[in-house]
Amino acid sequence: MNIEKDIQEYILREKKINPNPWLVTRIMTRIETPDQRMAPRWQSAFLAASILFAVLLGIGLGKVYSPVSETYAGLSIDDSDIEGFAYFNLESDE
């Protein structure tokens, strides 16, 4: 029960703290008047150049890419190769 008592005391102490009366006014003023800063020209130019570079790099890599040969020698579609049914077809086991 000591924990509950400590919690209640903490809550009562927090309620007794007097807040700054102009805090709400300053916060509301800051919210109502947004900051109208303009980005520097070099920053905008750098962003545009970076996007252009990324697009051109993607196009270049897409043209260079050549898929692996399209032979399916390793692909076994016949289930008898996978399961080894030839073993069960041997007549010597009957």
mmCIF file of N, CA and C in Angstrom:
data_model
loop_
_atom_site.group_PDB
_atom_site.id
_atom_site.type_symbol
_atom_site.label_atom_id
_atom_site.label_comp_id
_atom_site.label_asym_id
_atom_site.label_seq_id
_atom_site.Cartn_x
_atom_site.Cartn_y
_atom_site.Cartn_z
ATOM 1 N N MET A 1 0.816 -1.199 0.000
ATOM 2 C CA MET A 1 0.000 0.000 0.000
ATOM 3 C C MET A 1 0.856 1.258 0.000
ATOM 4 N N ASN A 2 2.143 1.094 0.252
ATOM 5 C CA ASN A 2 3.048 2.236 0.279
ATOM 6 C C ASN A 2 3.187 2.850 -1.123
ATOM 7 N N ILE A 3 3.113 2.033 -2.150
ATOM 8 C CA ILE A 3 3.240 2.518 -3.528
ATOM 9 C C ILE A 3 2.061 3.421 -3.872
ATOM 10 N N GLU A 4 0.876 3.024 -3.476
ATOM 11 C CA GLU A 4 -0.309 3.835 -3.772
ATOM 12 C C GLU A 4 -0.220 5.194 -3.065
ATOM 13 N N LYS A 5 0.294 5.179 -1.842
ATOM 14 C CA LYS A 5 0.444 6.424 -1.094
ATOM 15 C C LYS A 5 1.458 7.337 -1.786
ATOM 16 N N ASP A 6 2.570 6.765 -2.248
ATOM 17 C CA ASP A 6 3.582 7.547 -2.956
ATOM 18 C C ASP A 6 3.025 8.136 -4.251
ATOM 19 N N ILE A 7 2.228 7.368 -4.940
ATOM 20 C CA ILE A 7 1.629 7.849 -6.187
ATOM 21 C C ILE A 7 0.682 9.007 -5.904
ATOM 22 N N GLN A 8 -0.134 8.875 -4.883
ATOM 23 C CA GLN A 8 -1.071 9.947 -4.541
ATOM 24 C C GLN A 8 -0.334 11.221 -4.122
ATOM 25 N N GLU A 9 0.733 11.068 -3.378
ATOM 26 C CA GLU A 9 1.520 12.230 -2.977
ATOM 27 C C GLU A 9 2.144 12.905 -4.184
ATOM 28 N N TYR A 10 2.637 12.131 -5.118
ATOM 29 C CA TYR A 10 3.236 12.682 -6.325
ATOM 30 C C TYR A 10 2.194 13.456 -7.135
ATOM 31 N N ILE A 11 1.022 12.895 -7.270
ATOM 32 C CA ILE A 11 -0.051 13.567 -8.012
ATOM 33 C C ILE A 11 -0.423 14.880 -7.339
ATOM 34 N N LEU A 12 -0.532 14.894 -6.026
ATOM 35 C CA LEU A 12 -0.867 16.127 -5.305
ATOM 36 C C LEU A 12 0.230 17.180 -5.459
ATOM 37 N N ARG A 13 1.487 16.763 -5.430
ATOM 38 C CA ARG A 13 2.581 17.721 -5.626
ATOM 39 C C ARG A 13 2.544 18.311 -7.029
ATOM 40 N N GLU A 14 2.243 17.489 -8.020
ATOM 41 C CA GLU A 14 2.173 17.979 -9.400
ATOM 42 C C GLU A 14 1.008 18.949 -9.585
ATOM 43 N N LYS A 15 -0.076 18.713 -8.899
ATOM 44 C CA LYS A 15 -1.228 19.612 -9.002
ATOM 45 C C LYS A 15 -0.938 20.978 -8.377
ATOM 46 N N LYS A 16 -0.054 21.035 -7.410
ATOM 47 C CA LYS A 16 0.243 22.288 -6.726
ATOM 48 C C LYS A 16 1.188 23.192 -7.521
ATOM 49 N N ILE A 17 1.816 22.668 -8.553
ATOM 50 C CA ILE A 17 2.755 23.477 -9.345
ATOM 51 C C ILE A 17 1.969 24.492 -10.156
ATOM 52 N N ASN A 18 2.372 25.760 -10.045
ATOM 53 C CA ASN A 18 1.719 26.833 -10.805
ATOM 54 C C ASN A 18 2.428 26.994 -12.153
ATOM 55 N N PRO A 19 1.709 26.828 -13.251
ATOM 56 C CA PRO A 19 2.338 26.981 -14.559
ATOM 57 C C PRO A 19 2.546 28.448 -14.908
ATOM 58 N N ASN A 20 3.392 28.686 -15.873
ATOM 59 C CA ASN A 20 3.659 30.027 -16.357
ATOM 60 C C ASN A 20 2.390 30.546 -17.048
ATOM 61 N N PRO A 21 1.845 31.697 -16.639
ATOM 62 C CA PRO A 21 0.582 32.164 -17.215
ATOM 63 C C PRO A 21 0.697 32.581 -18.688
ATOM 64 N N TRP A 22 1.881 32.913 -19.154
ATOM 65 C CA TRP A 22 2.023 33.345 -20.550
ATOM 66 C C TRP A 22 2.458 32.216 -21.472
ATOM 67 N N LEU A 23 2.611 31.020 -20.926
ATOM 68 C CA LEU A 23 3.060 29.898 -21.743
ATOM 69 C C LEU A 23 2.060 29.568 -22.842
ATOM 70 N N VAL A 24 0.783 29.496 -22.494
ATOM 71 C CA VAL A 24 -0.253 29.168 -23.479
ATOM 72 C C VAL A 24 -0.312 30.245 -24.553
ATOM 73 N N THR A 25 -0.187 31.503 -24.160
ATOM 74 C CA THR A 25 -0.235 32.603 -25.124
ATOM 75 C C THR A 25 0.930 32.506 -26.104
ATOM 76 N N ARG A 26 2.123 32.223 -25.618
ATOM 77 C CA ARG A 26 3.278 32.108 -26.511
ATOM 78 C C ARG A 26 3.143 30.927 -27.458
ATOM 79 N N ILE A 27 2.642 29.821 -26.952
ATOM 80 C CA ILE A 27 2.471 28.633 -27.809
ATOM 81 C C ILE A 27 1.435 28.894 -28.888
ATOM 82 N N MET A 28 0.299 29.471 -28.519
ATOM 83 C CA MET A 28 -0.754 29.743 -29.504
ATOM 84 C C MET A 28 -0.295 30.762 -30.539
ATOM 85 N N THR A 29 0.474 31.760 -30.134
ATOM 86 C CA THR A 29 0.999 32.745 -31.085
ATOM 87 C C THR A 29 1.938 32.071 -32.071
ATOM 88 N N ARG A 30 2.771 31.192 -31.604
ATOM 89 C CA ARG A 30 3.713 30.474 -32.477
ATOM 90 C C ARG A 30 2.972 29.574 -33.459
ATOM 91 N N ILE A 31 1.879 28.946 -33.026
ATOM 92 C CA ILE A 31 1.097 28.081 -33.908
ATOM 93 C C ILE A 31 0.372 28.902 -34.967
ATOM 94 N N GLU A 32 -0.179 30.031 -34.581
ATOM 95 C CA GLU A 32 -0.971 30.840 -35.506
ATOM 96 C C GLU A 32 -0.130 31.575 -36.534
ATOM 97 N N THR A 33 1.120 31.866 -36.229
ATOM 98 C CA THR A 33 1.981 32.553 -37.200
ATOM 99 C C THR A 33 3.094 31.591 -37.614
ATOM 100 N N PRO A 34 2.892 30.859 -38.702
ATOM 101 C CA PRO A 34 3.910 29.889 -39.124
ATOM 102 C C PRO A 34 5.173 30.579 -39.616
ATOM 103 N N ASP A 35 6.248 29.887 -39.521
ATOM 104 C CA ASP A 35 7.546 30.415 -39.928
ATOM 105 C C ASP A 35 7.639 30.372 -41.455
ATOM 106 N N GLN A 36 7.886 31.499 -42.075
ATOM 107 C CA GLN A 36 7.893 31.616 -43.533
ATOM 108 C C GLN A 36 9.324 31.737 -44.061
ATOM 109 N N ARG A 37 10.175 30.825 -43.736
ATOM 110 C CA ARG A 37 11.550 30.869 -44.228
ATOM 111 C C ARG A 37 11.624 30.272 -45.616
ATOM 112 N N MET A 38 12.382 30.892 -46.471
ATOM 113 C CA MET A 38 12.615 30.377 -47.814
ATOM 114 C C MET A 38 13.919 29.571 -47.810
ATOM 115 N N ALA A 39 13.912 28.472 -48.556
ATOM 116 C CA ALA A 39 15.127 27.678 -48.669
ATOM 117 C C ALA A 39 16.122 28.403 -49.563
ATOM 118 N N PRO A 40 17.403 28.309 -49.273
ATOM 119 C CA PRO A 40 18.408 28.947 -50.129
ATOM 120 C C PRO A 40 18.371 28.355 -51.546
ATOM 121 N N ARG A 41 18.770 29.162 -52.520
ATOM 122 C CA ARG A 41 18.733 28.706 -53.916
ATOM 123 C C ARG A 41 19.653 27.512 -54.148
ATOM 124 N N TRP A 42 20.800 27.488 -53.497
ATOM 125 C CA TRP A 42 21.717 26.378 -53.704
ATOM 126 C C TRP A 42 21.128 25.064 -53.199
ATOM 127 N N GLN A 43 20.304 25.153 -52.138
ATOM 128 C CA GLN A 43 19.699 23.944 -51.593
ATOM 129 C C GLN A 43 18.655 23.392 -52.564
ATOM 130 N N SER A 44 17.857 24.277 -53.163
ATOM 131 C CA SER A 44 16.877 23.840 -54.152
ATOM 132 C C SER A 44 17.556 23.265 -55.386
ATOM 133 N N ALA A 45 18.634 23.909 -55.827
ATOM 134 C CA ALA A 45 19.369 23.422 -56.996
ATOM 135 C C ALA A 45 20.008 22.071 -56.719
ATOM 136 N N PHE A 46 20.541 21.904 -55.530
ATOM 137 C CA PHE A 46 21.158 20.629 -55.167
ATOM 138 C C PHE A 46 20.115 19.518 -55.108
ATOM 139 N N LEU A 47 18.937 19.807 -54.598
ATOM 140 C CA LEU A 47 17.870 18.811 -54.541
ATOM 141 C C LEU A 47 17.452 18.401 -55.949
ATOM 142 N N ALA A 48 17.267 19.375 -56.843
ATOM 143 C CA ALA A 48 16.888 19.060 -58.222
ATOM 144 C C ALA A 48 17.974 18.248 -58.918
ATOM 145 N N ALA A 49 19.238 18.608 -58.721
ATOM 146 C CA ALA A 49 20.337 17.867 -59.328
ATOM 147 C C ALA A 49 20.419 16.446 -58.787
ATOM 148 N N SER A 50 20.158 16.272 -57.512
ATOM 149 C CA SER A 50 20.191 14.934 -56.913
ATOM 150 C C SER A 50 19.094 14.051 -57.481
ATOM 151 N N ILE A 51 17.904 14.593 -57.639
ATOM 152 C CA ILE A 51 16.801 13.816 -58.202
ATOM 153 C C ILE A 51 17.106 13.457 -59.655
ATOM 154 N N LEU A 52 17.616 14.409 -60.433
ATOM 155 C CA LEU A 52 17.973 14.150 -61.818
ATOM 156 C C LEU A 52 19.055 13.077 -61.906
ATOM 157 N N PHE A 53 20.063 13.164 -61.036
ATOM 158 C CA PHE A 53 21.115 12.153 -61.016
ATOM 159 C C PHE A 53 20.556 10.761 -60.698
ATOM 160 N N ALA A 54 19.659 10.676 -59.730
ATOM 161 C CA ALA A 54 19.080 9.383 -59.362
ATOM 162 C C ALA A 54 18.275 8.798 -60.514
ATOM 163 N N VAL A 55 17.508 9.624 -61.207
ATOM 164 C CA VAL A 55 16.711 9.145 -62.332
ATOM 165 C C VAL A 55 17.613 8.669 -63.463
ATOM 166 N N LEU A 56 18.623 9.463 -63.802
ATOM 167 C CA LEU A 56 19.530 9.069 -64.883
ATOM 168 C C LEU A 56 20.331 7.822 -64.519
ATOM 169 N N LEU A 57 20.721 7.689 -63.273
ATOM 170 C CA LEU A 57 21.427 6.501 -62.821
ATOM 171 C C LEU A 57 20.535 5.270 -62.953
ATOM 172 N N GLY A 58 19.276 5.402 -62.579
ATOM 173 C CA GLY A 58 18.343 4.288 -62.715
ATOM 174 C C GLY A 58 18.129 3.889 -64.163
ATOM 175 N N ILE A 59 17.999 4.868 -65.040
ATOM 176 C CA ILE A 59 17.829 4.569 -66.464
ATOM 177 C C ILE A 59 19.085 3.888 -67.007
ATOM 178 N N GLY A 60 20.243 4.406 -66.630
ATOM 179 C CA GLY A 60 21.498 3.810 -67.092
ATOM 180 C C GLY A 60 21.670 2.380 -66.614
ATOM 181 N N LEU A 61 21.377 2.122 -65.359
ATOM 182 C CA LEU A 61 21.488 0.763 -64.836
ATOM 183 C C LEU A 61 20.467 -0.163 -65.484
ATOM 184 N N GLY A 62 19.300 0.360 -65.808
ATOM 185 C CA GLY A 62 18.296 -0.453 -66.475
ATOM 186 C C GLY A 62 18.710 -0.855 -67.876
ATOM 187 N N LYS A 63 19.439 0.007 -68.573
ATOM 188 C CA LYS A 63 19.905 -0.309 -69.924
ATOM 189 C C LYS A 63 21.078 -1.277 -69.898
ATOM 190 N N VAL A 64 21.903 -1.194 -68.872
ATOM 191 C CA VAL A 64 23.079 -2.058 -68.771
ATOM 192 C C VAL A 64 22.686 -3.473 -68.367
ATOM 193 N N TYR A 65 21.634 -3.614 -67.642
ATOM 194 C CA TYR A 65 21.233 -4.915 -67.103
ATOM 195 C C TYR A 65 20.935 -5.895 -68.225
ATOM 196 N N SER A 66 21.507 -7.062 -68.141
ATOM 197 C CA SER A 66 21.178 -8.136 -69.080
ATOM 198 C C SER A 66 20.831 -9.366 -68.253
ATOM 199 N N PRO A 67 19.672 -9.933 -68.501
ATOM 200 C CA PRO A 67 19.257 -11.071 -67.677
ATOM 201 C C PRO A 67 20.141 -12.285 -67.932
ATOM 202 N N VAL A 68 20.147 -13.179 -66.994
ATOM 203 C CA VAL A 68 20.903 -14.414 -67.108
ATOM 204 C C VAL A 68 20.300 -15.212 -68.255
ATOM 205 N N SER A 69 21.107 -16.043 -68.875
ATOM 206 C CA SER A 69 20.629 -16.804 -70.032
ATOM 207 C C SER A 69 19.320 -17.508 -69.694
ATOM 208 N N GLU A 70 18.479 -17.580 -70.684
ATOM 209 C CA GLU A 70 17.141 -18.109 -70.447
ATOM 210 C C GLU A 70 17.037 -19.597 -70.730
ATOM 211 N N THR A 71 18.103 -20.324 -70.549
ATOM 212 C CA THR A 71 18.045 -21.778 -70.705
ATOM 213 C C THR A 71 17.626 -22.367 -69.376
ATOM 214 N N TYR A 72 16.777 -23.322 -69.457
ATOM 215 C CA TYR A 72 16.243 -23.930 -68.243
ATOM 216 C C TYR A 72 16.786 -25.346 -68.087
ATOM 217 N N ALA A 73 18.079 -25.490 -68.243
ATOM 218 C CA ALA A 73 18.686 -26.816 -68.151
ATOM 219 C C ALA A 73 18.573 -27.375 -66.738
ATOM 220 N N GLY A 74 18.646 -26.536 -65.758
ATOM 221 C CA GLY A 74 18.591 -27.004 -64.390
ATOM 222 C C GLY A 74 17.190 -27.203 -63.866
ATOM 223 N N LEU A 75 16.198 -26.791 -64.635
ATOM 224 C CA LEU A 75 14.822 -26.878 -64.186
ATOM 225 C C LEU A 75 14.229 -28.203 -64.613
ATOM 226 N N SER A 76 13.804 -28.985 -63.672
ATOM 227 C CA SER A 76 13.216 -30.289 -63.981
ATOM 228 C C SER A 76 11.712 -30.193 -63.813
ATOM 229 N N ILE A 77 11.024 -30.293 -64.929
ATOM 230 C CA ILE A 77 9.569 -30.205 -64.888
ATOM 231 C C ILE A 77 8.948 -31.583 -64.719
ATOM 232 N N ASP A 78 9.651 -32.624 -65.138
ATOM 233 C CA ASP A 78 9.133 -33.985 -65.057
ATOM 234 C C ASP A 78 9.257 -34.482 -63.619
ATOM 235 N N ASP A 79 8.145 -34.849 -63.003
ATOM 236 C CA ASP A 79 8.157 -35.303 -61.615
ATOM 237 C C ASP A 79 8.895 -36.614 -61.439
ATOM 238 N N SER A 80 8.994 -37.398 -62.493
ATOM 239 C CA SER A 80 9.688 -38.679 -62.343
ATOM 240 C C SER A 80 11.172 -38.451 -62.080
ATOM 241 N N ASP A 81 11.726 -37.357 -62.562
ATOM 242 C CA ASP A 81 13.122 -37.045 -62.260
ATOM 243 C C ASP A 81 13.282 -36.636 -60.804
ATOM 244 N N ILE A 82 12.307 -35.959 -60.284
ATOM 245 C CA ILE A 82 12.391 -35.461 -58.919
ATOM 246 C C ILE A 82 12.169 -36.587 -57.915
ATOM 247 N N GLU A 83 11.145 -37.373 -58.135
ATOM 248 C CA GLU A 83 10.744 -38.376 -57.159
ATOM 249 C C GLU A 83 11.498 -39.692 -57.313
ATOM 250 N N GLY A 84 12.062 -39.968 -58.467
ATOM 251 C CA GLY A 84 12.770 -41.237 -58.657
ATOM 252 C C GLY A 84 11.812 -42.414 -58.798
ATOM 253 N N PHE A 85 10.787 -42.240 -59.621
ATOM 254 C CA PHE A 85 9.812 -43.319 -59.808
ATOM 255 C C PHE A 85 10.391 -44.508 -60.562
ATOM 256 N N ALA A 86 11.529 -44.346 -61.196
ATOM 257 C CA ALA A 86 12.145 -45.448 -61.941
ATOM 258 C C ALA A 86 12.438 -46.623 -61.013
ATOM 259 N N TYR A 87 12.709 -46.338 -59.782
ATOM 260 C CA TYR A 87 12.993 -47.400 -58.811
ATOM 261 C C TYR A 87 11.794 -48.338 -58.647
ATOM 262 N N PHE A 88 10.590 -47.753 -58.656
ATOM 263 C CA PHE A 88 9.393 -48.561 -58.459
ATOM 264 C C PHE A 88 8.980 -49.306 -59.723
ATOM 265 N N ASN A 89 9.536 -48.942 -60.872
ATOM 266 C CA ASN A 89 9.197 -49.606 -62.126
ATOM 267 C C ASN A 89 10.084 -50.784 -62.442
ATOM 268 N N LEU A 90 11.040 -51.054 -61.592
ATOM 269 C CA LEU A 90 11.936 -52.187 -61.826
ATOM 270 C C LEU A 90 11.185 -53.494 -61.604
ATOM 271 N N GLU A 91 11.300 -54.424 -62.571
ATOM 272 C CA GLU A 91 10.561 -55.679 -62.485
ATOM 273 C C GLU A 91 11.263 -56.685 -61.599
ATOM 274 N N SER A 92 12.502 -56.460 -61.278
ATOM 275 C CA SER A 92 13.226 -57.419 -60.449
ATOM 276 C C SER A 92 12.769 -57.389 -59.002
ATOM 277 N N ASP A 93 12.083 -56.313 -58.603
ATOM 278 C CA ASP A 93 11.643 -56.232 -57.216
ATOM 279 C C ASP A 93 10.315 -56.940 -56.977
ATOM 280 N N GLU A 94 9.641 -57.411 -58.038
ATOM 281 C CA GLU A 94 8.307 -57.997 -57.838
ATOM 282 C C GLU A 94 8.321 -59.405 -57.404
#
